[in-house]
Amino acid sequence: MATHQELSLSTIDQAVAKASAAALVWGESKAAARAALLRGLAAALEQHQAELVVLADRESGLGAARLSGEVARTAFQLRGFADAVEAGLPYQRVNDAAVVGAPPVGRPQLIRVKRALGPVAMFSASNFPFAFSVLGGDTASALAAGCPVVVKAHPGHPELSLAVYELARRVVARQKLPEGVLTIIEGASRAAAGYLVQHPQIAAVAFTGSFQGGTALWKLVNERPRPIPFYGELGSINPLVALPAALEGNSQKLAALLAGSITQGCGQFCTSPGVIVVLDHPASERFIAELAEAIRPVKTHRMLTPSMKKGFDGASDTVASYATRVFQPEVDGVGPAPRLFSVGAKDFTINADLREEMFGPAALIVKATSIEQVEDVLGAISGTLTTTLWGVNEDSESNRALVHAAEAISGRVLFAGVPTGVAVCAAQQHGGPWPSSTAAQTTSVGYAAIERFLRPVALQDAPAWVLAM
Ligand code: NAP
């Protein structure tokens, strides 16, 4: 009798074989076909929104309002990638005409094109059951690039994953595309997931999840005889620097905004602001009191999975062992009670445990006595998806230093607002230096995400028929 693992492995072989069989056709497909598929997927999601949201809520507990918004975002994103494909993004070329004469001035004709990498293994995220799952940004950008996708379903929403996949499968069939353009692997063990990323016919991996899971898979990818790109979006603590220049105004409004951002989705956002840096100043003390007031009574919903709750309790207990509690959290209800901690800048910079992500409704306030100490705090964070700077509107030497420090560690730097909420557009950058992502020069949100799945090839003195491909 076959074991569970054997069954998973042969299922993986079949899915990857289908994807591989579709790779050439899909890689050479024209913009019209790719755009039609992406728009067809968006329409299918919207047509079945009501029942999908019920299913997603049952499995994730994220609530109908949030999940409906996420369906809208996912459909918008699919259509946005369709527009980007029609605008020619994956087909862009650089043409250098031949130049007569001796090198270095003289040269042959060179045309740089981009080719689809091939089948992509996509690991869905738990915290966005639509927007970072079966038909989320990784799938949309890989399909837009001309790469078939093998989805590794997240165990946190198995029924939803299957329902969305079934809709997608029907769209693929209706459009008479090879079924291997999109396949799914359900219930894979960790060993089976490792087998998938090491499969010789898999050409790239896209992953959103924990640092531990991401680095385990990243290592396996790099142990392959022929390593492939691994686009991992891992944990992030998203520091927010709130200077007195911002807090001397309407700090109460800012405190309410920040409390909402820290607790939104029960804090299960990769861009949740987990570290709040303030300067020693009366306006900062007032702001901390206002933040505590705003955050303490927030009632959260249940966390995505019991293991996520366990992880949050463990991470916040670790921070509590080094830091002061700003208030005693109320007893956990349906979801965990929000928590706020406080620590000095020096402790933060020397203690790596304080820089671990608390994935849940909590934040750590770091008190600095000078701008140099704020820079040290940012410098101690090796990589983060976002850094927010409040109060740097004036062009001054110290503000410039903070902007440099923020840019050095982050993919996105905000000068107003809060980091939760990641717009899908051409300029977006969602990915920062390690450990927030494994490929800081790429993004997993926005249309530039397509570039991850394309490889440049320079065609030298190519005949016309090759250039027409
Ligand atoms: P996760 O535990 O890393 O799981 C993500 C995916 O990878 C799942 O399909 C998981 O399946 C698989 N996986 C995990 N470890 C693996 C391993 N060693 N080998 C092979 N496959 C592995 O992430 P999660 O369940 O979504 O969330 C857990 C934590 O991730 C959170 O507490 C949070 O810290 C972080 N997180 C970060 C982001 C972000 O955007 N950066 C988003 C969500 C979560 P199995 O569990 O079945 O193995």
Coordinates of C-alpha atoms and ligand atoms in Angstrom, one line a residue:
M1 CA 0.0 0.0 0.0
A2 CA 1.3 3.5 -0.9
T3 CA 2.2 5.7 2.0
H4 CA 0.9 9.3 2.3
Q5 CA 4.3 10.6 1.3
E6 CA 4.5 8.3 -1.8
L7 CA 1.0 9.5 -2.8
S8 CA 2.0 13.1 -2.5
L9 CA 5.2 12.6 -4.5
S10 CA 3.4 11.0 -7.4
T11 CA 0.8 13.7 -7.3
I12 CA 3.5 16.3 -7.4
D13 CA 5.2 14.5 -10.3
Q14 CA 1.9 14.6 -12.2
A15 CA 1.2 18.2 -11.5
V16 CA 4.8 19.3 -12.5
A17 CA 4.7 17.2 -15.6
K18 CA 1.5 18.9 -16.7
A19 CA 3.0 22.3 -16.0
S20 CA 6.1 21.4 -17.9
A21 CA 4.1 20.3 -20.9
A22 CA 2.3 23.6 -20.9
A23 CA 5.5 25.7 -20.4
L24 CA 6.5 26.2 -24.0
V25 CA 3.0 27.0 -25.3
W26 CA 2.3 29.4 -22.4
G27 CA 5.8 30.9 -22.6
E28 CA 5.3 31.8 -26.2
S29 CA 1.7 32.9 -25.8
K30 CA 0.6 36.3 -27.0
A31 CA -0.6 39.2 -24.9
A32 CA -4.2 38.6 -25.9
A33 CA -4.3 35.0 -24.6
R34 CA -2.6 35.9 -21.3
A35 CA -4.9 38.9 -20.7
A36 CA -8.0 36.9 -21.5
L37 CA -7.0 34.3 -19.0
L38 CA -6.2 36.8 -16.2
R39 CA -9.5 38.6 -16.9
G40 CA -11.4 35.4 -17.0
L41 CA -10.0 34.4 -13.6
A42 CA -11.0 37.8 -12.2
A43 CA -14.5 37.5 -13.5
A44 CA -14.9 33.9 -12.1
L45 CA -13.8 35.1 -8.6
E46 CA -16.3 37.9 -8.7
Q47 CA -19.2 35.7 -9.9
H48 CA -18.6 33.3 -7.0
Q49 CA -17.7 35.9 -4.4
A50 CA -20.6 35.2 -2.1
E51 CA -20.0 31.5 -1.6
L52 CA -16.2 31.9 -1.6
V53 CA -16.3 34.5 1.2
V54 CA -18.5 32.2 3.4
L55 CA -15.9 29.4 2.9
A56 CA -13.0 31.7 3.5
D57 CA -14.5 33.1 6.7
R58 CA -15.2 29.6 8.0
E59 CA -11.6 28.6 7.5
S60 CA -9.8 31.9 8.3
G61 CA -12.1 33.8 10.6
L62 CA -11.1 37.0 8.9
G63 CA -14.7 38.3 8.6
A64 CA -16.9 38.8 5.5
A65 CA -16.2 42.5 5.1
R66 CA -12.4 42.1 5.0
L67 CA -12.6 39.0 2.8
S68 CA -15.0 40.6 0.3
G69 CA -12.5 43.5 0.0
E70 CA -9.8 41.0 -0.6
V71 CA -11.7 39.4 -3.5
A72 CA -12.1 42.9 -5.0
R73 CA -8.4 43.4 -4.6
T74 CA -7.5 40.1 -6.1
A75 CA -9.8 40.7 -9.1
F76 CA -8.4 44.2 -9.5
Q77 CA -4.9 42.8 -9.4
L78 CA -5.6 40.1 -12.0
R79 CA -7.0 42.7 -14.3
G80 CA -4.1 45.0 -13.6
F81 CA -1.7 42.3 -14.7
A82 CA -3.8 41.8 -17.9
D83 CA -3.4 45.5 -18.6
A84 CA 0.4 45.3 -18.0
V85 CA 0.7 42.4 -20.4
E86 CA -1.3 44.2 -23.0
A87 CA 1.0 47.2 -22.5
G88 CA 3.9 44.9 -23.4
L89 CA 5.7 44.6 -20.0
P90 CA 6.8 41.0 -20.4
Y91 CA 7.6 41.5 -24.1
Q92 CA 9.9 44.5 -23.7
R93 CA 13.0 44.5 -25.8
V94 CA 16.2 46.5 -25.9
N95 CA 17.5 46.9 -29.5
D96 CA 21.1 47.8 -30.3
A97 CA 21.6 48.1 -34.0
A98 CA 24.8 46.9 -35.6
V99 CA 27.7 49.4 -35.8
V100 CA 30.3 49.1 -38.6
G101 CA 33.9 49.3 -37.5
A102 CA 36.4 47.8 -35.1
P103 CA 35.4 47.1 -31.4
P104 CA 34.8 48.6 -29.0
V105 CA 32.7 51.0 -31.2
G106 CA 31.8 48.4 -33.8
R107 CA 29.5 45.7 -32.8
P108 CA 27.0 43.2 -34.1
Q109 CA 23.2 43.7 -33.8
L110 CA 22.0 42.8 -30.3
I111 CA 18.4 42.5 -29.2
R112 CA 17.8 41.7 -25.6
V113 CA 14.5 39.9 -25.0
K114 CA 12.9 38.3 -21.9
R115 CA 11.9 34.7 -21.8
A116 CA 9.6 33.0 -19.3
L117 CA 11.5 30.9 -16.8
G118 CA 9.1 27.9 -16.8
P119 CA 7.0 26.2 -14.2
V120 CA 6.8 28.2 -10.9
A121 CA 6.0 26.5 -7.5
M122 CA 3.9 28.9 -5.6
F123 CA 3.4 28.7 -1.8
S124 CA 0.2 30.4 -0.8
A125 CA 0.1 32.6 2.3
S126 CA -2.2 32.0 5.2
N127 CA -3.1 35.6 6.0
F128 CA -4.4 36.6 2.6
P129 CA -6.6 33.6 1.5
F130 CA -7.4 35.3 -1.8
A131 CA -4.8 38.0 -2.5
F132 CA -1.7 35.9 -1.7
S133 CA -3.2 32.5 -2.4
V134 CA -4.3 30.4 -5.4
L135 CA -5.1 33.4 -7.7
G136 CA -3.1 35.9 -5.8
G137 CA -0.2 38.2 -6.8
D138 CA 2.4 35.5 -7.3
T139 CA 0.1 33.4 -9.5
A140 CA -1.0 36.5 -11.5
S141 CA 2.5 37.8 -12.1
A142 CA 3.9 34.3 -13.1
L143 CA 1.0 33.7 -15.5
A144 CA 1.5 37.2 -16.9
A145 CA 5.2 36.4 -17.5
G146 CA 4.2 33.3 -19.4
C147 CA 5.0 30.7 -16.6
P148 CA 2.7 27.9 -15.6
V149 CA 2.0 27.8 -11.9
V150 CA 1.9 24.8 -9.5
V151 CA 0.1 26.0 -6.4
K152 CA 1.1 24.5 -3.0
A153 CA -2.2 25.1 -1.1
H154 CA -1.9 26.5 2.4
P155 CA -3.2 24.1 5.1
G156 CA -5.0 27.1 6.7
H157 CA -7.6 27.3 4.0
P158 CA -7.7 23.9 2.2
E159 CA -11.4 24.0 1.1
L160 CA -11.2 27.5 -0.2
S161 CA -8.0 26.7 -2.1
L162 CA -9.7 23.8 -3.8
A163 CA -12.9 25.8 -4.6
V164 CA -10.9 28.7 -6.2
Y165 CA -8.7 26.2 -8.1
E166 CA -11.8 24.5 -9.4
L167 CA -13.1 27.8 -10.8
A168 CA -9.8 28.6 -12.3
R169 CA -9.5 25.1 -13.9
R170 CA -12.9 25.6 -15.6
V171 CA -11.7 29.0 -17.0
V172 CA -8.5 27.4 -18.3
A173 CA -10.6 24.6 -20.0
R174 CA -13.1 27.1 -21.4
Q175 CA -10.3 29.1 -23.0
K176 CA -8.9 25.8 -24.4
L177 CA -5.5 26.3 -22.7
P178 CA -3.4 23.4 -21.6
E179 CA -4.6 22.2 -18.1
G180 CA -1.0 22.5 -16.8
V181 CA -1.1 26.3 -17.0
L182 CA -2.4 26.1 -13.4
T183 CA -2.3 23.0 -11.1
I184 CA -2.6 22.5 -7.4
I185 CA -1.1 20.3 -4.8
E186 CA -3.2 19.8 -1.7
G187 CA -2.2 18.3 1.7
A188 CA 1.5 18.1 0.9
S189 CA 3.7 17.1 3.9
R190 CA 6.8 19.2 4.5
A191 CA 8.9 16.5 2.9
A192 CA 6.6 16.7 -0.2
A193 CA 6.9 20.4 -0.3
G194 CA 10.7 20.0 -0.2
Y195 CA 10.4 17.5 -3.1
L196 CA 8.4 20.1 -5.1
V197 CA 11.0 22.9 -4.8
Q198 CA 13.8 20.4 -5.7
H199 CA 11.9 19.0 -8.7
P200 CA 14.1 19.3 -11.7
Q201 CA 11.3 20.7 -13.9
I202 CA 10.4 23.5 -11.4
A203 CA 12.1 26.7 -12.6
A204 CA 11.4 29.2 -9.7
V205 CA 9.7 29.3 -6.3
A206 CA 7.5 32.1 -4.9
F207 CA 6.8 31.9 -1.2
T208 CA 5.0 34.0 1.4
G209 CA 5.2 32.9 5.0
S210 CA 7.4 32.5 8.0
F211 CA 11.1 33.0 8.3
Q212 CA 11.6 29.4 9.4
G213 CA 9.5 27.9 6.6
G214 CA 11.0 30.2 4.0
T215 CA 14.6 29.6 4.9
A216 CA 14.1 25.8 5.1
L217 CA 12.8 25.8 1.5
W218 CA 15.4 28.4 0.3
K219 CA 18.1 26.1 1.6
L220 CA 16.6 23.1 -0.3
V221 CA 16.4 25.2 -3.4
N222 CA 20.1 26.1 -3.1
E223 CA 21.1 22.5 -2.6
R224 CA 19.7 21.5 -6.0
P225 CA 22.2 20.4 -8.6
R226 CA 21.0 23.5 -10.5
P227 CA 19.7 26.1 -8.0
I228 CA 16.8 28.2 -9.2
P229 CA 15.4 31.6 -8.1
F230 CA 13.6 31.6 -4.7
Y231 CA 11.4 34.6 -4.1
G232 CA 10.6 34.4 -0.5
E233 CA 8.7 37.1 1.4
L234 CA 9.4 36.3 5.1
G235 CA 8.8 38.1 8.4
S236 CA 9.1 41.9 8.8
I237 CA 8.9 44.2 11.8
N238 CA 8.1 47.5 9.9
P239 CA 9.5 50.2 12.2
L240 CA 7.6 53.5 12.5
V241 CA 9.6 56.5 13.6
A242 CA 7.3 59.1 15.2
L243 CA 9.3 62.4 15.7
P244 CA 8.0 65.2 18.0
A245 CA 7.6 67.4 14.8
A246 CA 4.7 65.1 13.9
L247 CA 3.4 64.4 17.4
E248 CA 3.2 68.0 18.5
G249 CA 0.2 68.4 16.2
N250 CA -2.8 66.1 16.4
S251 CA -1.2 63.2 18.1
Q252 CA -4.5 61.7 19.2
K253 CA -5.5 61.2 15.6
L254 CA -2.2 59.6 14.8
A255 CA -2.5 57.3 17.8
A256 CA -5.9 56.1 16.7
L257 CA -4.6 55.5 13.2
L258 CA -1.6 53.6 14.5
A259 CA -3.7 51.5 16.9
G260 CA -5.9 50.5 14.0
S261 CA -2.9 49.5 11.9
I262 CA -1.4 47.4 14.7
T263 CA -4.6 45.5 15.4
Q264 CA -6.0 45.3 11.8
G265 CA -6.7 41.7 10.8
C266 CA -5.6 40.7 14.4
G267 CA -2.1 42.0 13.5
Q268 CA -1.6 39.3 10.9
F269 CA -0.2 41.5 8.2
C270 CA 3.3 41.3 6.9
T271 CA 3.3 45.1 7.0
S272 CA 2.0 45.5 10.5
P273 CA 4.0 48.2 12.4
G274 CA 5.7 46.2 15.1
V275 CA 8.3 48.7 16.3
I276 CA 7.5 52.3 17.2
V277 CA 10.5 54.5 17.7
V278 CA 10.1 57.8 19.6
L279 CA 12.5 60.5 20.9
D280 CA 12.7 61.5 24.5
H281 CA 10.2 64.4 24.5
P282 CA 6.9 65.3 26.3
A283 CA 5.0 65.0 23.0
S284 CA 6.2 61.3 22.8
E285 CA 5.0 60.5 26.3
R286 CA 1.6 62.0 25.5
F287 CA 1.5 60.0 22.3
I288 CA 2.4 56.7 24.0
A289 CA -0.5 57.3 26.5
E290 CA -2.9 58.1 23.7
L291 CA -1.7 55.0 21.8
A292 CA -2.3 52.8 24.8
E293 CA -5.7 54.3 25.3
A294 CA -6.6 53.7 21.7
I295 CA -5.3 50.1 21.5
R296 CA -6.1 48.6 24.8
P297 CA -9.9 48.2 24.3
V298 CA -9.7 46.9 20.7
K299 CA -11.5 43.5 20.3
T300 CA -9.7 41.3 17.8
H301 CA -11.0 38.3 15.9
R302 CA -9.5 34.8 16.2
M303 CA -6.1 34.2 14.7
L304 CA -5.8 32.3 11.5
T305 CA -4.6 29.0 13.0
P306 CA -4.0 27.7 16.6
S307 CA -0.3 27.5 15.8
M308 CA -0.3 31.2 14.8
K309 CA -1.8 32.0 18.2
K310 CA 0.8 29.9 19.9
G311 CA 3.5 31.6 17.9
F312 CA 2.2 35.0 18.9
D313 CA 2.0 34.2 22.6
G314 CA 5.5 32.9 22.5
A315 CA 6.9 35.9 20.6
S316 CA 5.1 38.4 22.9
D317 CA 6.2 36.5 26.0
T318 CA 9.8 36.8 24.8
V319 CA 9.5 40.5 24.3
A320 CA 7.8 40.8 27.7
S321 CA 10.8 39.1 29.4
Y322 CA 13.0 42.1 28.3
A323 CA 10.6 45.0 28.0
T324 CA 8.1 46.9 30.1
R325 CA 4.4 46.4 29.5
V326 CA 2.8 49.8 28.7
F327 CA -0.5 48.4 30.1
Q328 CA -1.7 45.1 31.4
P329 CA -3.6 43.5 28.5
E330 CA -7.2 42.6 29.0
V331 CA -8.0 38.9 29.1
D332 CA -7.9 37.2 25.6
G333 CA -11.4 37.1 24.1
V334 CA -12.3 35.6 20.7
G335 CA -8.9 36.9 19.6
P336 CA -5.8 37.8 21.6
A337 CA -5.9 41.1 23.6
P338 CA -3.6 43.8 22.0
R339 CA -0.2 44.3 23.7
L340 CA 2.1 47.2 23.9
F341 CA 5.7 47.0 25.2
S342 CA 8.4 49.6 25.8
V343 CA 12.2 49.4 25.9
G344 CA 15.2 51.7 25.6
A345 CA 17.0 52.1 22.3
K346 CA 20.3 50.6 23.7
D347 CA 18.5 47.4 24.8
F348 CA 16.9 47.1 21.4
T349 CA 20.1 47.4 19.5
I350 CA 22.0 44.9 21.6
N351 CA 19.2 42.3 22.0
A352 CA 18.3 40.4 18.8
D353 CA 15.2 38.8 20.6
L354 CA 13.6 42.2 20.7
R355 CA 13.8 42.4 16.9
E356 CA 11.8 39.2 16.3
E357 CA 8.5 39.6 14.6
M358 CA 5.4 39.4 16.9
F359 CA 2.9 38.2 14.3
G360 CA -0.3 39.4 16.0
P361 CA -1.8 42.6 17.6
A362 CA 1.3 43.9 19.4
A363 CA 4.0 46.5 19.1
L364 CA 7.2 47.4 20.9
I365 CA 7.9 51.1 21.6
V366 CA 11.6 52.0 21.5
K367 CA 12.7 55.1 23.3
A368 CA 15.7 56.9 21.9
T369 CA 17.5 59.9 23.4
S370 CA 18.9 61.3 20.1
I371 CA 18.5 61.1 16.4
E372 CA 21.8 59.2 16.3
Q373 CA 20.2 56.6 18.5
V374 CA 17.2 56.4 16.2
E375 CA 19.6 55.7 13.3
D376 CA 21.2 53.0 15.5
V377 CA 17.8 51.4 16.1
L378 CA 17.1 51.4 12.3
G379 CA 20.6 50.1 11.6
A380 CA 20.1 47.2 14.0
I381 CA 17.1 46.0 11.9
S382 CA 18.8 44.2 9.0
G383 CA 15.8 44.1 6.6
T384 CA 12.2 45.1 6.7
L385 CA 9.4 45.5 4.1
T386 CA 8.6 49.0 5.2
T387 CA 9.9 51.9 7.4
T388 CA 7.6 54.8 8.2
L389 CA 9.0 58.2 9.1
W390 CA 6.6 60.7 10.7
G391 CA 7.9 64.3 11.1
V392 CA 10.7 64.6 8.6
N393 CA 9.0 67.2 6.3
E394 CA 11.8 69.7 6.7
D395 CA 15.0 69.2 4.7
S396 CA 17.7 69.0 7.5
E397 CA 20.8 67.0 8.0
S398 CA 19.2 64.8 10.7
N399 CA 16.2 64.1 8.5
R400 CA 18.4 63.2 5.6
A401 CA 20.3 60.8 7.8
L402 CA 17.0 59.1 8.9
V403 CA 15.9 58.8 5.2
H404 CA 19.2 57.2 4.3
A405 CA 18.9 54.8 7.3
A406 CA 15.3 53.9 6.4
E407 CA 16.2 53.3 2.7
A408 CA 19.1 51.1 3.7
I409 CA 16.9 48.5 5.4
S410 CA 13.5 48.8 3.6
G411 CA 11.8 48.2 0.3
R412 CA 9.2 50.9 0.9
V413 CA 9.6 54.1 3.0
L414 CA 6.5 56.0 4.0
F415 CA 6.4 59.7 5.0
A416 CA 2.7 59.7 6.1
G417 CA 0.1 57.2 7.1
V418 CA 0.6 53.6 8.2
P419 CA 2.3 50.7 6.4
T420 CA -0.7 48.3 6.3
G421 CA -2.4 48.5 2.9
V422 CA -0.1 47.8 0.0
A423 CA -1.3 49.5 -3.3
V424 CA -1.1 47.4 -6.4
C425 CA 0.5 49.6 -9.0
A426 CA 3.6 49.9 -11.2
A427 CA 5.8 51.8 -8.6
Q428 CA 5.1 49.4 -5.7
Q429 CA 8.0 47.7 -4.0
H430 CA 7.0 44.9 -1.6
G431 CA 10.2 43.2 -0.6
G432 CA 13.2 44.4 1.4
P433 CA 16.7 43.2 2.4
W434 CA 17.1 39.9 4.2
P435 CA 15.3 38.6 6.2
S436 CA 12.1 40.4 5.0
S437 CA 12.7 38.9 1.6
T438 CA 15.2 36.6 0.0
A439 CA 15.6 38.8 -3.2
A440 CA 15.5 42.4 -2.2
Q441 CA 15.8 43.6 -5.8
T442 CA 12.4 42.2 -6.6
T443 CA 8.8 42.8 -5.5
S444 CA 5.9 40.5 -4.8
V445 CA 3.3 43.2 -5.2
G446 CA 2.7 45.4 -8.2
Y447 CA 3.3 44.9 -11.8
A448 CA 7.1 44.8 -11.5
A449 CA 6.5 41.4 -9.9
I450 CA 6.4 40.0 -13.4
E451 CA 10.1 40.5 -13.8
R452 CA 10.8 37.8 -11.3
F453 CA 9.7 35.1 -13.7
L454 CA 11.5 36.4 -16.8
R455 CA 15.1 35.8 -17.8
P456 CA 16.9 38.1 -20.3
V457 CA 18.5 36.6 -23.4
A458 CA 20.5 38.6 -25.9
L459 CA 19.9 37.6 -29.5
Q460 CA 23.0 38.4 -31.6
D461 CA 22.6 38.8 -35.4
A462 CA 19.4 36.8 -35.1
P463 CA 17.4 36.0 -38.3
A464 CA 14.1 37.8 -38.7
W465 CA 12.0 34.7 -37.8
V466 CA 13.7 34.4 -34.5
L467 CA 13.0 38.0 -33.7
A468 CA 9.4 37.5 -34.6
M469 CA 9.0 34.8 -31.9
Ligands
NAP1 P1 4.6 29.1 7.3 O1 4.5 28.2 8.5 O2 5.9 29.4 6.8 O3 3.9 28.2 6.1 C1 3.8 28.7 4.7 C2 3.8 27.5 3.8 O4 5.0 26.8 3.8 C3 2.7 26.5 4.2 O5 2.2 25.9 3.0 C4 3.5 25.5 5.0 O6 2.8 24.3 5.0 C5 4.8 25.5 4.3 N1 6.0 25.2 5.1 C6 6.3 25.8 6.3 N2 7.5 25.3 6.8 C7 7.9 24.4 5.9 C8 9.1 23.6 5.8 N3 10.0 23.6 6.8 N4 9.2 22.8 4.7 C9 8.3 22.8 3.8 N5 7.2 23.5 3.8 C10 7.0 24.3 4.8 O7 3.7 30.4 7.3 P2 2.2 30.6 7.8 O8 1.6 29.3 8.3 O9 1.6 31.3 6.7 O10 2.4 31.6 9.0 C11 3.2 31.3 10.1 C12 4.1 32.5 10.4 O11 4.6 33.1 9.2 C13 3.4 33.7 11.0 O12 3.3 33.5 12.4 C14 4.2 34.8 10.6 O13 5.3 35.0 11.5 C15 4.7 34.5 9.3 N6 4.0 35.1 8.1 C16 4.6 36.1 7.4 C17 3.9 36.6 6.3 C18 4.6 37.6 5.5 O14 3.9 38.2 4.7 N7 5.8 37.8 5.5 C19 2.7 36.1 5.9 C20 2.1 35.1 6.7 C21 2.8 34.6 7.8 P3 2.8 23.3 6.3 O15 2.6 24.2 7.5 O16 1.8 22.3 6.1 O17 4.2 22.7 6.3

